[in-house]
mmCIF file with all atom_site columns, C-alpha atoms in Angstrom:
data_model
loop_
_atom_site.group_PDB
_atom_site.id
_atom_site.type_symbol
_atom_site.label_atom_id
_atom_site.label_alt_id
_atom_site.label_comp_id
_atom_site.label_asym_id
_atom_site.label_entity_id
_atom_site.label_seq_id
_atom_site.pdbx_PDB_ins_code
_atom_site.Cartn_x
_atom_site.Cartn_y
_atom_site.Cartn_z
_atom_site.occupancy
_atom_site.B_iso_or_equiv
_atom_site.pdbx_formal_charge
_atom_site.auth_seq_id
_atom_site.auth_comp_id
_atom_site.auth_asym_id
_atom_site.auth_atom_id
_atom_site.pdbx_PDB_model_num
ATOM 1   C CA . SER A 1 1   ? 9.036   -22.599 25.855 1.00 51.00 ? 1   SER A CA 1
ATOM 2   C CA . LEU A 1 2   ? 9.824   -24.314 28.772 1.00 40.00 ? 2   LEU A CA 1
ATOM 3   C CA . TYR A 1 3   ? 7.945   -27.465 27.809 1.00 48.00 ? 3   TYR A CA 1
ATOM 4   C CA . GLN A 1 4   ? 9.974   -27.775 23.719 1.00 52.00 ? 4   GLN A CA 1
ATOM 5   C CA . GLU A 1 5   ? 13.263  -27.271 25.653 1.00 45.00 ? 5   GLU A CA 1
ATOM 6   C CA . ALA A 1 6   ? 12.294  -30.331 28.701 1.00 44.00 ? 6   ALA A CA 1
ATOM 7   C CA . LEU A 1 7   ? 11.365  -32.355 25.296 1.00 45.00 ? 7   LEU A CA 1
ATOM 8   C CA . THR A 1 8   ? 14.548  -31.737 24.059 1.00 51.00 ? 8   THR A CA 1
ATOM 9   C CA . LEU A 1 9   ? 16.275  -32.275 27.096 1.00 44.00 ? 9   LEU A CA 1
ATOM 10  C CA . SER A 1 10  ? 14.696  -35.868 27.207 1.00 46.00 ? 10  SER A CA 1
ATOM 11  C CA . LYS A 1 11  ? 15.555  -36.045 23.762 1.00 47.00 ? 11  LYS A CA 1
ATOM 12  C CA . THR A 1 12  ? 19.272  -35.844 24.552 1.00 47.00 ? 12  THR A CA 1
ATOM 13  C CA . HIS A 1 13  ? 19.580  -37.394 28.415 1.00 41.00 ? 13  HIS A CA 1
ATOM 14  C CA . HIS A 1 14  ? 17.750  -40.523 26.818 1.00 45.00 ? 14  HIS A CA 1
ATOM 15  C CA . ASP A 1 15  ? 16.624  -42.946 23.560 1.00 47.00 ? 15  ASP A CA 1
ATOM 16  C CA . ILE A 1 16  ? 14.118  -40.869 21.354 1.00 48.00 ? 16  ILE A CA 1
ATOM 17  C CA . CYS A 1 17  ? 11.808  -44.142 22.888 1.00 44.00 ? 17  CYS A CA 1
ATOM 18  C CA . HIS A 1 18  ? 11.884  -44.001 26.850 1.00 49.00 ? 18  HIS A CA 1
ATOM 19  C CA . GLU A 1 19  ? 9.142   -43.051 28.970 1.00 58.00 ? 19  GLU A CA 1
ATOM 20  C CA . HIS A 1 20  ? 10.511  -39.607 30.283 1.00 55.00 ? 20  HIS A CA 1
ATOM 21  C CA . VAL A 1 21  ? 10.012  -38.369 26.622 1.00 56.00 ? 21  VAL A CA 1
ATOM 22  C CA . SER A 1 22  ? 6.492   -40.114 26.316 1.00 55.00 ? 22  SER A CA 1
ATOM 23  C CA . SER A 1 23  ? 6.147   -38.365 29.712 1.00 60.00 ? 23  SER A CA 1
ATOM 24  C CA . THR A 1 24  ? 7.667   -34.900 28.717 1.00 55.00 ? 24  THR A CA 1
ATOM 25  C CA . LEU A 1 25  ? 5.517   -34.790 25.382 1.00 57.00 ? 25  LEU A CA 1
ATOM 26  C CA . ASN A 1 26  ? 1.993   -35.297 27.115 1.00 53.00 ? 26  ASN A CA 1
ATOM 27  C CA . CYS A 1 27  ? 2.727   -32.213 29.396 1.00 58.00 ? 27  CYS A CA 1
ATOM 28  C CA . ILE A 1 28  ? 2.953   -30.478 26.382 1.00 54.00 ? 28  ILE A CA 1
ATOM 29  C CA . GLY A 1 29  ? -0.814  -31.523 24.881 1.00 56.00 ? 29  GLY A CA 1
ATOM 30  C CA . VAL A 1 30  ? -1.534  -31.049 28.135 1.00 57.00 ? 30  VAL A CA 1
ATOM 31  C CA . LEU A 1 31  ? -0.077  -26.990 27.927 1.00 54.00 ? 31  LEU A CA 1
ATOM 32  C CA . PHE A 1 32  ? -0.657  -26.386 24.289 1.00 55.00 ? 32  PHE A CA 1
ATOM 33  C CA . SER A 1 33  ? -4.323  -27.298 25.507 1.00 59.00 ? 33  SER A CA 1
ATOM 34  C CA . HIS A 1 34  ? -5.240  -24.193 28.291 1.00 56.00 ? 34  HIS A CA 1
ATOM 35  C CA . ALA A 1 35  ? -2.097  -22.391 26.411 1.00 51.00 ? 35  ALA A CA 1
ATOM 36  C CA . ILE A 1 36  ? -4.601  -23.329 22.637 1.00 53.00 ? 36  ILE A CA 1
ATOM 37  C CA . PRO A 1 37  ? -7.594  -24.507 23.211 1.00 57.00 ? 37  PRO A CA 1
ATOM 38  C CA . THR A 1 38  ? -8.850  -24.301 19.499 1.00 56.00 ? 38  THR A CA 1
ATOM 39  C CA . GLY A 1 39  ? -5.261  -25.997 18.333 1.00 60.00 ? 39  GLY A CA 1
ATOM 40  C CA . HIS A 1 40  ? -6.571  -28.779 18.527 1.00 73.00 ? 40  HIS A CA 1
ATOM 41  C CA . ASP A 1 41  ? -4.146  -30.529 16.226 1.00 79.00 ? 41  ASP A CA 1
ATOM 42  C CA . LYS A 1 42  ? -1.597  -30.010 17.287 1.00 76.00 ? 42  LYS A CA 1
ATOM 43  C CA . ILE A 1 43  ? -2.687  -31.049 21.123 1.00 79.00 ? 43  ILE A CA 1
ATOM 44  C CA . LEU A 1 44  ? -3.529  -34.215 19.510 1.00 83.00 ? 44  LEU A CA 1
ATOM 45  C CA . THR A 1 45  ? 0.101   -34.274 17.806 1.00 81.00 ? 45  THR A CA 1
ATOM 46  C CA . ALA A 1 46  ? 1.959   -33.929 21.153 1.00 78.00 ? 46  ALA A CA 1
ATOM 47  C CA . PHE A 1 47  ? -0.470  -37.004 23.120 1.00 80.00 ? 47  PHE A CA 1
ATOM 48  C CA . GLN A 1 48  ? -0.050  -39.483 20.205 1.00 82.00 ? 48  GLN A CA 1
ATOM 49  C CA . GLN A 1 49  ? 3.923   -38.724 19.704 1.00 82.00 ? 49  GLN A CA 1
ATOM 50  C CA . ALA A 1 50  ? 3.730   -39.478 24.032 1.00 80.00 ? 50  ALA A CA 1
ATOM 51  C CA . LEU A 1 51  ? 1.046   -42.874 23.124 1.00 82.00 ? 51  LEU A CA 1
ATOM 52  C CA . ASP A 1 52  ? 3.552   -44.113 20.346 1.00 83.00 ? 52  ASP A CA 1
ATOM 53  C CA . ILE A 1 53  ? 6.372   -44.306 22.370 1.00 82.00 ? 53  ILE A CA 1
ATOM 54  C CA . CYS A 1 54  ? 4.433   -46.393 25.570 1.00 80.00 ? 54  CYS A CA 1
ATOM 55  C CA . THR A 1 55  ? 4.128   -48.929 22.552 1.00 82.00 ? 55  THR A CA 1
ATOM 56  C CA . ALA A 1 56  ? 7.236   -48.996 21.145 1.00 81.00 ? 56  ALA A CA 1
ATOM 57  C CA . LEU A 1 57  ? 8.155   -50.152 24.748 1.00 79.00 ? 57  LEU A CA 1
ATOM 58  C CA . GLY A 1 58  ? 5.534   -52.164 25.496 1.00 81.00 ? 58  GLY A CA 1
ATOM 59  C CA . LYS A 1 59  ? 3.436   -50.480 27.309 1.00 78.00 ? 59  LYS A CA 1
ATOM 60  C CA . SER A 1 60  ? 0.156   -49.707 25.043 1.00 77.00 ? 60  SER A CA 1
ATOM 61  C CA . ASN A 1 61  ? -2.304  -50.247 28.429 1.00 83.00 ? 61  ASN A CA 1
ATOM 62  C CA . ASP A 1 62  ? -0.534  -48.867 31.230 1.00 83.00 ? 62  ASP A CA 1
ATOM 63  C CA . LEU A 1 63  ? -1.124  -45.905 33.744 1.00 88.00 ? 63  LEU A CA 1
ATOM 64  C CA . GLN A 1 64  ? 0.274   -43.932 31.673 1.00 86.00 ? 64  GLN A CA 1
ATOM 65  C CA . ALA A 1 65  ? -1.012  -44.545 28.746 1.00 87.00 ? 65  ALA A CA 1
ATOM 66  C CA . LEU A 1 66  ? -3.858  -44.801 29.462 1.00 91.00 ? 66  LEU A CA 1
ATOM 67  C CA . THR A 1 67  ? -3.956  -41.136 31.071 1.00 88.00 ? 67  THR A CA 1
ATOM 68  C CA . ILE A 1 68  ? -2.627  -39.721 27.527 1.00 88.00 ? 68  ILE A CA 1
ATOM 69  C CA . ARG A 1 69  ? -5.752  -41.878 25.630 1.00 91.00 ? 69  ARG A CA 1
ATOM 70  C CA . TYR A 1 70  ? -7.989  -40.157 28.342 1.00 90.00 ? 70  TYR A CA 1
ATOM 71  C CA . ASN A 1 71  ? -5.669  -36.752 27.655 1.00 87.00 ? 71  ASN A CA 1
ATOM 72  C CA . MET A 1 72  ? -6.353  -37.526 23.727 1.00 89.00 ? 72  MET A CA 1
ATOM 73  C CA . ALA A 1 73  ? -10.769 -38.013 24.601 1.00 93.00 ? 73  ALA A CA 1
ATOM 74  C CA . ARG A 1 74  ? -10.141 -34.726 26.965 1.00 89.00 ? 74  ARG A CA 1
ATOM 75  C CA . CYS A 1 75  ? -9.473  -33.196 23.438 1.00 88.00 ? 75  CYS A CA 1
ATOM 76  C CA . HIS A 1 76  ? -12.040 -34.253 21.540 1.00 91.00 ? 76  HIS A CA 1
ATOM 77  C CA . LEU A 1 77  ? -14.346 -33.663 23.773 1.00 91.00 ? 77  LEU A CA 1
ATOM 78  C CA . LYS A 1 78  ? -13.327 -29.999 23.139 1.00 88.00 ? 78  LYS A CA 1
ATOM 79  C CA . SER A 1 79  ? -13.185 -29.984 19.618 1.00 88.00 ? 79  SER A CA 1
ATOM 80  C CA . GLY A 1 80  ? -16.878 -31.178 19.224 1.00 92.00 ? 80  GLY A CA 1
ATOM 81  C CA . THR A 1 81  ? -15.751 -34.610 18.048 1.00 94.00 ? 81  THR A CA 1
ATOM 82  C CA . TYR A 1 82  ? -17.967 -36.604 20.135 1.00 96.00 ? 82  TYR A CA 1
ATOM 83  C CA . GLU A 1 83  ? -17.914 -39.448 18.740 1.00 96.00 ? 83  GLU A CA 1
ATOM 84  C CA . ASP A 1 84  ? -14.395 -40.014 18.423 1.00 95.00 ? 84  ASP A CA 1
ATOM 85  C CA . ALA A 1 85  ? -14.318 -39.074 23.199 1.00 96.00 ? 85  ALA A CA 1
ATOM 86  C CA . ILE A 1 86  ? -16.727 -42.708 23.008 1.00 97.00 ? 86  ILE A CA 1
ATOM 87  C CA . HIS A 1 87  ? -14.325 -44.789 22.031 1.00 96.00 ? 87  HIS A CA 1
ATOM 88  C CA . LEU A 1 88  ? -11.551 -43.326 24.248 1.00 95.00 ? 88  LEU A CA 1
ATOM 89  C CA . ILE A 1 89  ? -13.252 -42.854 27.359 1.00 96.00 ? 89  ILE A CA 1
ATOM 90  C CA . GLU A 1 90  ? -14.584 -45.907 26.781 1.00 96.00 ? 90  GLU A CA 1
ATOM 91  C CA . GLU A 1 91  ? -11.670 -47.618 26.260 1.00 95.00 ? 91  GLU A CA 1
ATOM 92  C CA . VAL A 1 92  ? -10.122 -45.868 29.174 1.00 95.00 ? 92  VAL A CA 1
ATOM 93  C CA . ARG A 1 93  ? -12.558 -47.207 31.503 1.00 96.00 ? 93  ARG A CA 1
ATOM 94  C CA . LYS A 1 94  ? -12.023 -50.674 30.518 1.00 95.00 ? 94  LYS A CA 1
ATOM 95  C CA . LEU A 1 95  ? -8.916  -51.204 30.927 1.00 94.00 ? 95  LEU A CA 1
ATOM 96  C CA . ARG A 1 96  ? -8.696  -48.960 33.694 1.00 94.00 ? 96  ARG A CA 1
ATOM 97  C CA . SER A 1 97  ? -10.731 -50.924 35.522 1.00 94.00 ? 97  SER A CA 1
ATOM 98  C CA . GLU A 1 98  ? -8.136  -53.479 35.252 1.00 94.00 ? 98  GLU A CA 1
ATOM 99  C CA . LEU A 1 99  ? -6.015  -51.835 36.906 1.00 94.00 ? 99  LEU A CA 1
ATOM 100 C CA . LEU A 1 100 ? -7.369  -49.394 39.497 1.00 94.00 ? 100 LEU A CA 1
ATOM 101 C CA . PRO A 1 101 ? -10.160 -50.064 42.056 1.00 93.00 ? 101 PRO A CA 1
ATOM 102 C CA . CYS A 1 102 ? -14.338 -49.246 40.957 1.00 89.00 ? 102 CYS A CA 1
ATOM 103 C CA . SER A 1 103 ? -14.104 -46.331 43.497 1.00 92.00 ? 103 SER A CA 1
ATOM 104 C CA . HIS A 1 104 ? -10.592 -44.924 42.425 1.00 95.00 ? 104 HIS A CA 1
ATOM 105 C CA . VAL A 1 105 ? -11.608 -41.518 41.034 1.00 95.00 ? 105 VAL A CA 1
ATOM 106 C CA . ASP A 1 106 ? -10.208 -42.211 37.907 1.00 94.00 ? 106 ASP A CA 1
ATOM 107 C CA . VAL A 1 107 ? -12.349 -44.497 37.498 1.00 96.00 ? 107 VAL A CA 1
ATOM 108 C CA . ILE A 1 108 ? -15.247 -43.038 38.241 1.00 97.00 ? 108 ILE A CA 1
ATOM 109 C CA . ILE A 1 109 ? -14.784 -40.017 36.372 1.00 96.00 ? 109 ILE A CA 1
ATOM 110 C CA . THR A 1 110 ? -15.039 -41.750 32.707 1.00 96.00 ? 110 THR A CA 1
ATOM 111 C CA . HIS A 1 111 ? -19.147 -42.024 33.681 1.00 97.00 ? 111 HIS A CA 1
ATOM 112 C CA . LEU A 1 112 ? -18.760 -38.154 34.220 1.00 97.00 ? 112 LEU A CA 1
ATOM 113 C CA . HIS A 1 113 ? -17.215 -37.339 30.891 1.00 97.00 ? 113 HIS A CA 1
ATOM 114 C CA . SER A 1 114 ? -19.256 -39.370 28.520 1.00 97.00 ? 114 SER A CA 1
ATOM 115 C CA . ALA A 1 115 ? -22.214 -38.327 29.892 1.00 98.00 ? 115 ALA A CA 1
ATOM 116 C CA . MET A 1 116 ? -20.535 -35.598 28.441 1.00 97.00 ? 116 MET A CA 1
ATOM 117 C CA . ALA A 1 117 ? -20.174 -36.288 25.111 1.00 97.00 ? 117 ALA A CA 1
ATOM 118 C CA . HIS A 1 118 ? -23.288 -38.298 24.876 1.00 98.00 ? 118 HIS A CA 1
ATOM 119 C CA . ASP A 1 119 ? -25.238 -34.976 25.860 1.00 97.00 ? 119 ASP A CA 1
ATOM 120 C CA . LYS A 1 120 ? -23.240 -32.867 23.465 1.00 97.00 ? 120 LYS A CA 1
ATOM 121 C CA . LEU A 1 121 ? -25.094 -35.682 21.114 1.00 97.00 ? 121 LEU A CA 1
ATOM 122 C CA . GLY A 1 122 ? -28.164 -34.607 21.794 1.00 96.00 ? 122 GLY A CA 1
ATOM 123 C CA . GLN A 1 123 ? -28.456 -38.625 23.148 1.00 97.00 ? 123 GLN A CA 1
ATOM 124 C CA . GLN A 1 124 ? -30.078 -37.247 26.638 1.00 97.00 ? 124 GLN A CA 1
ATOM 125 C CA . ASP A 1 125 ? -31.387 -40.551 27.382 1.00 97.00 ? 125 ASP A CA 1
ATOM 126 C CA . LYS A 1 126 ? -28.069 -41.802 28.029 1.00 98.00 ? 126 LYS A CA 1
ATOM 127 C CA . ALA A 1 127 ? -26.601 -39.072 29.158 1.00 98.00 ? 127 ALA A CA 1
ATOM 128 C CA . LEU A 1 128 ? -28.536 -39.286 31.946 1.00 98.00 ? 128 LEU A CA 1
ATOM 129 C CA . ASP A 1 129 ? -27.827 -42.251 33.001 1.00 98.00 ? 129 ASP A CA 1
ATOM 130 C CA . LEU A 1 130 ? -23.762 -41.415 32.962 1.00 98.00 ? 130 LEU A CA 1
ATOM 131 C CA . TYR A 1 131 ? -24.463 -38.648 34.940 1.00 98.00 ? 131 TYR A CA 1
ATOM 132 C CA . ARG A 1 132 ? -26.656 -40.632 37.150 1.00 97.00 ? 132 ARG A CA 1
ATOM 133 C CA . THR A 1 133 ? -23.995 -43.018 37.283 1.00 97.00 ? 133 THR A CA 1
ATOM 134 C CA . PHE A 1 134 ? -21.211 -40.991 37.743 1.00 97.00 ? 134 PHE A CA 1
ATOM 135 C CA . LEU A 1 135 ? -23.760 -38.821 41.084 1.00 97.00 ? 135 LEU A CA 1
ATOM 136 C CA . ASN A 1 136 ? -24.461 -42.404 42.494 1.00 97.00 ? 136 ASN A CA 1
ATOM 137 C CA . ILE A 1 137 ? -20.718 -43.424 42.840 1.00 96.00 ? 137 ILE A CA 1
ATOM 138 C CA . PHE A 1 138 ? -18.857 -41.376 42.899 1.00 97.00 ? 138 PHE A CA 1
ATOM 139 C CA . MET A 1 139 ? -21.200 -39.324 46.394 1.00 97.00 ? 139 MET A CA 1
ATOM 140 C CA . PRO A 1 140 ? -21.440 -42.296 48.814 1.00 96.00 ? 140 PRO A CA 1
ATOM 141 C CA . ILE A 1 141 ? -17.085 -42.108 48.439 1.00 96.00 ? 141 ILE A CA 1
ATOM 142 C CA . TYR A 1 142 ? -16.090 -39.104 47.959 1.00 95.00 ? 142 TYR A CA 1
ATOM 143 C CA . GLY A 1 143 ? -19.290 -36.483 48.869 1.00 95.00 ? 143 GLY A CA 1
ATOM 144 C CA . ARG A 1 144 ? -21.158 -34.028 47.300 1.00 93.00 ? 144 ARG A CA 1
ATOM 145 C CA . ASP A 1 145 ? -19.086 -30.532 47.740 1.00 94.00 ? 145 ASP A CA 1
ATOM 146 C CA . HIS A 1 146 ? -17.507 -31.252 44.699 1.00 94.00 ? 146 HIS A CA 1
ATOM 147 C CA . GLU A 1 147 ? -16.960 -29.266 41.442 1.00 94.00 ? 147 GLU A CA 1
ATOM 148 C CA . TYR A 1 148 ? -17.717 -32.345 39.409 1.00 96.00 ? 148 TYR A CA 1
ATOM 149 C CA . VAL A 1 149 ? -20.793 -33.081 40.998 1.00 97.00 ? 149 VAL A CA 1
ATOM 150 C CA . GLU A 1 150 ? -21.782 -29.504 40.396 1.00 96.00 ? 150 GLU A CA 1
ATOM 151 C CA . GLN A 1 151 ? -21.141 -29.726 36.758 1.00 96.00 ? 151 GLN A CA 1
ATOM 152 C CA . ALA A 1 152 ? -23.325 -33.471 36.969 1.00 97.00 ? 152 ALA A CA 1
ATOM 153 C CA . GLU A 1 153 ? -26.516 -31.687 38.654 1.00 97.00 ? 153 GLU A CA 1
ATOM 154 C CA . GLU A 1 154 ? -25.976 -28.456 36.582 1.00 97.00 ? 154 GLU A CA 1
ATOM 155 C CA . ARG A 1 155 ? -26.469 -30.892 33.181 1.00 97.00 ? 155 ARG A CA 1
ATOM 156 C CA . ILE A 1 156 ? -28.875 -33.017 34.470 1.00 98.00 ? 156 ILE A CA 1
ATOM 157 C CA . ALA A 1 157 ? -30.932 -29.916 35.558 1.00 97.00 ? 157 ALA A CA 1
ATOM 158 C CA . ASP A 1 158 ? -30.256 -28.426 31.857 1.00 98.00 ? 158 ASP A CA 1
ATOM 159 C CA . ILE A 1 159 ? -31.740 -31.317 30.021 1.00 98.00 ? 159 ILE A CA 1
ATOM 160 C CA . TYR A 1 160 ? -35.056 -31.029 32.369 1.00 98.00 ? 160 TYR A CA 1
ATOM 161 C CA . VAL A 1 161 ? -35.029 -28.160 30.568 1.00 97.00 ? 161 VAL A CA 1
ATOM 162 C CA . ALA A 1 162 ? -34.295 -29.422 27.132 1.00 97.00 ? 162 ALA A CA 1
ATOM 163 C CA . ARG A 1 163 ? -37.389 -31.429 27.531 1.00 97.00 ? 163 ARG A CA 1
ATOM 164 C CA . ASN A 1 164 ? -39.828 -28.435 29.668 1.00 97.00 ? 164 ASN A CA 1
ATOM 165 C CA . GLU A 1 165 ? -39.207 -30.808 32.614 1.00 97.00 ? 165 GLU A CA 1
ATOM 166 C CA . LEU A 1 166 ? -39.386 -27.756 34.476 1.00 97.00 ? 166 LEU A CA 1
ATOM 167 C CA . ARG A 1 167 ? -40.266 -28.830 38.024 1.00 97.00 ? 167 ARG A CA 1
ATOM 168 C CA . LYS A 1 168 ? -37.769 -31.285 37.844 1.00 97.00 ? 168 LYS A CA 1
ATOM 169 C CA . ALA A 1 169 ? -35.331 -28.979 36.740 1.00 97.00 ? 169 ALA A CA 1
ATOM 170 C CA . PHE A 1 170 ? -36.162 -26.739 38.849 1.00 97.00 ? 170 PHE A CA 1
ATOM 171 C CA . ASP A 1 171 ? -35.484 -28.781 41.554 1.00 96.00 ? 171 ASP A CA 1
ATOM 172 C CA . ALA A 1 172 ? -32.353 -29.900 40.129 1.00 96.00 ? 172 ALA A CA 1
ATOM 173 C CA . TYR A 1 173 ? -30.897 -26.552 39.659 1.00 96.00 ? 173 TYR A CA 1
ATOM 174 C CA . PHE A 1 174 ? -31.222 -25.587 43.847 1.00 95.00 ? 174 PHE A CA 1
ATOM 175 C CA . LYS A 1 175 ? -29.225 -29.146 44.778 1.00 95.00 ? 175 LYS A CA 1
ATOM 176 C CA . ALA A 1 176 ? -25.830 -27.620 41.688 1.00 95.00 ? 176 ALA A CA 1
ATOM 177 C CA . LEU A 1 177 ? -26.837 -24.380 42.746 1.00 95.00 ? 177 LEU A CA 1
ATOM 178 C CA . ARG A 1 178 ? -26.562 -25.518 47.141 1.00 95.00 ? 178 ARG A CA 1
ATOM 179 C CA . THR A 1 179 ? -22.881 -27.973 45.483 1.00 95.00 ? 179 THR A CA 1
ATOM 180 C CA . SER A 1 180 ? -21.463 -24.446 43.526 1.00 92.00 ? 180 SER A CA 1
ATOM 181 C CA . MET A 1 181 ? -21.999 -22.521 47.288 1.00 93.00 ? 181 MET A CA 1
ATOM 182 C CA . ALA A 1 182 ? -20.306 -25.545 48.817 1.00 93.00 ? 182 ALA A CA 1
ATOM 183 C CA . VAL A 1 183 ? -17.316 -25.505 46.352 1.00 92.00 ? 183 VAL A CA 1
ATOM 184 C CA . ARG A 1 184 ? -16.868 -22.255 45.562 1.00 90.00 ? 184 ARG A CA 1
ATOM 185 C CA . GLY A 1 185 ? -19.030 -19.604 48.146 1.00 88.00 ? 185 GLY A CA 1
ATOM 186 C CA . HIS A 1 186 ? -21.523 -17.593 47.239 1.00 87.00 ? 186 HIS A CA 1
ATOM 187 C CA . HIS A 1 187 ? -20.402 -15.120 46.274 1.00 89.00 ? 187 HIS A CA 1
ATOM 188 C CA . ASN A 1 188 ? -18.898 -16.227 42.412 1.00 89.00 ? 188 ASN A CA 1
ATOM 189 C CA . LEU A 1 189 ? -20.036 -16.284 39.081 1.00 91.00 ? 189 LEU A CA 1
ATOM 190 C CA . LYS A 1 190 ? -21.039 -19.577 38.767 1.00 91.00 ? 190 LYS A CA 1
ATOM 191 C CA . THR A 1 191 ? -23.355 -19.074 41.271 1.00 93.00 ? 191 THR A CA 1
ATOM 192 C CA . ALA A 1 192 ? -25.093 -16.179 40.197 1.00 93.00 ? 192 ALA A CA 1
ATOM 193 C CA . ASP A 1 193 ? -25.508 -18.103 36.606 1.00 94.00 ? 193 ASP A CA 1
ATOM 194 C CA . MET A 1 194 ? -26.822 -20.922 38.239 1.00 95.00 ? 194 MET A CA 1
ATOM 195 C CA . LEU A 1 195 ? -29.695 -18.482 40.710 1.00 96.00 ? 195 LEU A CA 1
ATOM 196 C CA . HIS A 1 196 ? -30.216 -17.203 36.262 1.00 96.00 ? 196 HIS A CA 1
ATOM 197 C CA . LYS A 1 197 ? -30.967 -20.477 35.766 1.00 97.00 ? 197 LYS A CA 1
ATOM 198 C CA . ILE A 1 198 ? -33.110 -21.178 38.373 1.00 97.00 ? 198 ILE A CA 1
ATOM 199 C CA . GLY A 1 199 ? -34.662 -17.190 37.905 1.00 97.00 ? 199 GLY A CA 1
ATOM 200 C CA . LEU A 1 200 ? -35.811 -18.803 34.314 1.00 97.00 ? 200 LEU A CA 1
ATOM 201 C CA . VAL A 1 201 ? -37.538 -21.698 35.339 1.00 97.00 ? 201 VAL A CA 1
ATOM 202 C CA . CYS A 1 202 ? -39.512 -20.186 37.928 1.00 97.00 ? 202 CYS A CA 1
ATOM 203 C CA . ASN A 1 203 ? -40.612 -17.539 35.038 1.00 97.00 ? 203 ASN A CA 1
ATOM 204 C CA . GLU A 1 204 ? -41.379 -20.154 32.952 1.00 96.00 ? 204 GLU A CA 1
ATOM 205 C CA . LEU A 1 205 ? -43.356 -21.841 36.330 1.00 96.00 ? 205 LEU A CA 1
ATOM 206 C CA . SER A 1 206 ? -45.570 -18.565 37.041 1.00 97.00 ? 206 SER A CA 1
ATOM 207 C CA . ASP A 1 207 ? -43.545 -18.175 39.993 1.00 96.00 ? 207 ASP A CA 1
ATOM 208 C CA . THR A 1 208 ? -42.522 -14.518 40.448 1.00 96.00 ? 208 THR A CA 1
ATOM 209 C CA . GLU A 1 209 ? -41.417 -13.999 43.787 1.00 96.00 ? 209 GLU A CA 1
ATOM 210 C CA . GLY A 1 210 ? -39.049 -17.448 43.265 1.00 96.00 ? 210 GLY A CA 1
ATOM 211 C CA . CYS A 1 211 ? -37.906 -16.180 40.055 1.00 97.00 ? 211 CYS A CA 1
ATOM 212 C CA . LEU A 1 212 ? -37.230 -12.341 41.566 1.00 97.00 ? 212 LEU A CA 1
ATOM 213 C CA . ALA A 1 213 ? -35.862 -13.664 44.818 1.00 97.00 ? 213 ALA A CA 1
ATOM 214 C CA . ALA A 1 214 ? -33.397 -15.465 42.096 1.00 96.00 ? 214 ALA A CA 1
ATOM 215 C CA . PHE A 1 215 ? -32.734 -12.390 40.144 1.00 96.00 ? 215 PHE A CA 1
ATOM 216 C CA . LYS A 1 216 ? -32.533 -10.482 42.950 1.00 96.00 ? 216 LYS A CA 1
ATOM 217 C CA . GLU A 1 217 ? -29.871 -12.494 44.385 1.00 95.00 ? 217 GLU A CA 1
ATOM 218 C CA . GLU A 1 218 ? -28.207 -13.142 41.272 1.00 94.00 ? 218 GLU A CA 1
ATOM 219 C CA . LEU A 1 219 ? -27.566 -9.488  40.933 1.00 94.00 ? 219 LEU A CA 1
ATOM 220 C CA . SER A 1 220 ? -26.632 -9.279  44.194 1.00 93.00 ? 220 SER A CA 1
ATOM 221 C CA . ILE A 1 221 ? -23.694 -11.314 43.580 1.00 93.00 ? 221 ILE A CA 1
ATOM 222 C CA . LEU A 1 222 ? -22.179 -9.449  40.279 1.00 92.00 ? 222 LEU A CA 1
ATOM 223 C CA . GLN A 1 223 ? -22.611 -6.486  42.191 1.00 90.00 ? 223 GLN A CA 1
ATOM 224 C CA . HIS A 1 224 ? -20.222 -7.483  44.807 1.00 88.00 ? 224 HIS A CA 1
ATOM 225 C CA . CYS A 1 225 ? -17.666 -9.148  42.396 1.00 84.00 ? 225 CYS A CA 1
ATOM 226 C CA . ASN A 1 226 ? -18.015 -5.414  40.234 1.00 78.00 ? 226 ASN A CA 1
ATOM 227 C CA . ILE A 1 227 ? -19.433 -7.020  37.697 1.00 64.00 ? 227 ILE A CA 1
ATOM 228 C CA . GLY A 1 228 ? -22.435 -4.412  36.292 1.00 53.00 ? 228 GLY A CA 1
ATOM 229 C CA . ASN A 1 229 ? -21.794 -1.118  38.053 1.00 47.00 ? 229 ASN A CA 1
#
């Protein structure tokens, strides 16, 4: 692959313990995470090799090393090793906060991904606190029309559904729907999925009119996207 060739070139022109080699290994890990999302061992190996170089260079806590650690945390999040993800995310948050302003997106995003890990572990109270912390910090700086906001709002609604707090779930899904439409436009599968969830909640609330309206709009979007025809 091009990345493997780049790694060979990096090792040819630089000592193995060189930041360019570390950067190339990190890029290989990121590439693997998209190309072979189930190959977690291979992905983590690339990230660990990149991090080992940073450590050997005495740069284990600089921003590049923290990016590598965070990529490792995201890999753990995808692979289901949520405790490892939380440990790395919290570590990176602390160190990034010492190097970057608290308003920097690379600091704020740690709250979202930590929330997702706690959410997957069934720790709903902790997850809700972290989702809300993320939204309270992120939105005043970067606005609400962002996919990160959509993710947090939808997950909050999902937790409310799991708790059978359906009125809160309905309100949270509507916020997520508004954000989804602002970010992606009307005719997309994510908006359709959000409408489907709203329809299900309306059904549980015995809101027949709202249920039908949501499902009709979902069907219209799916037809527009040539799905279900």
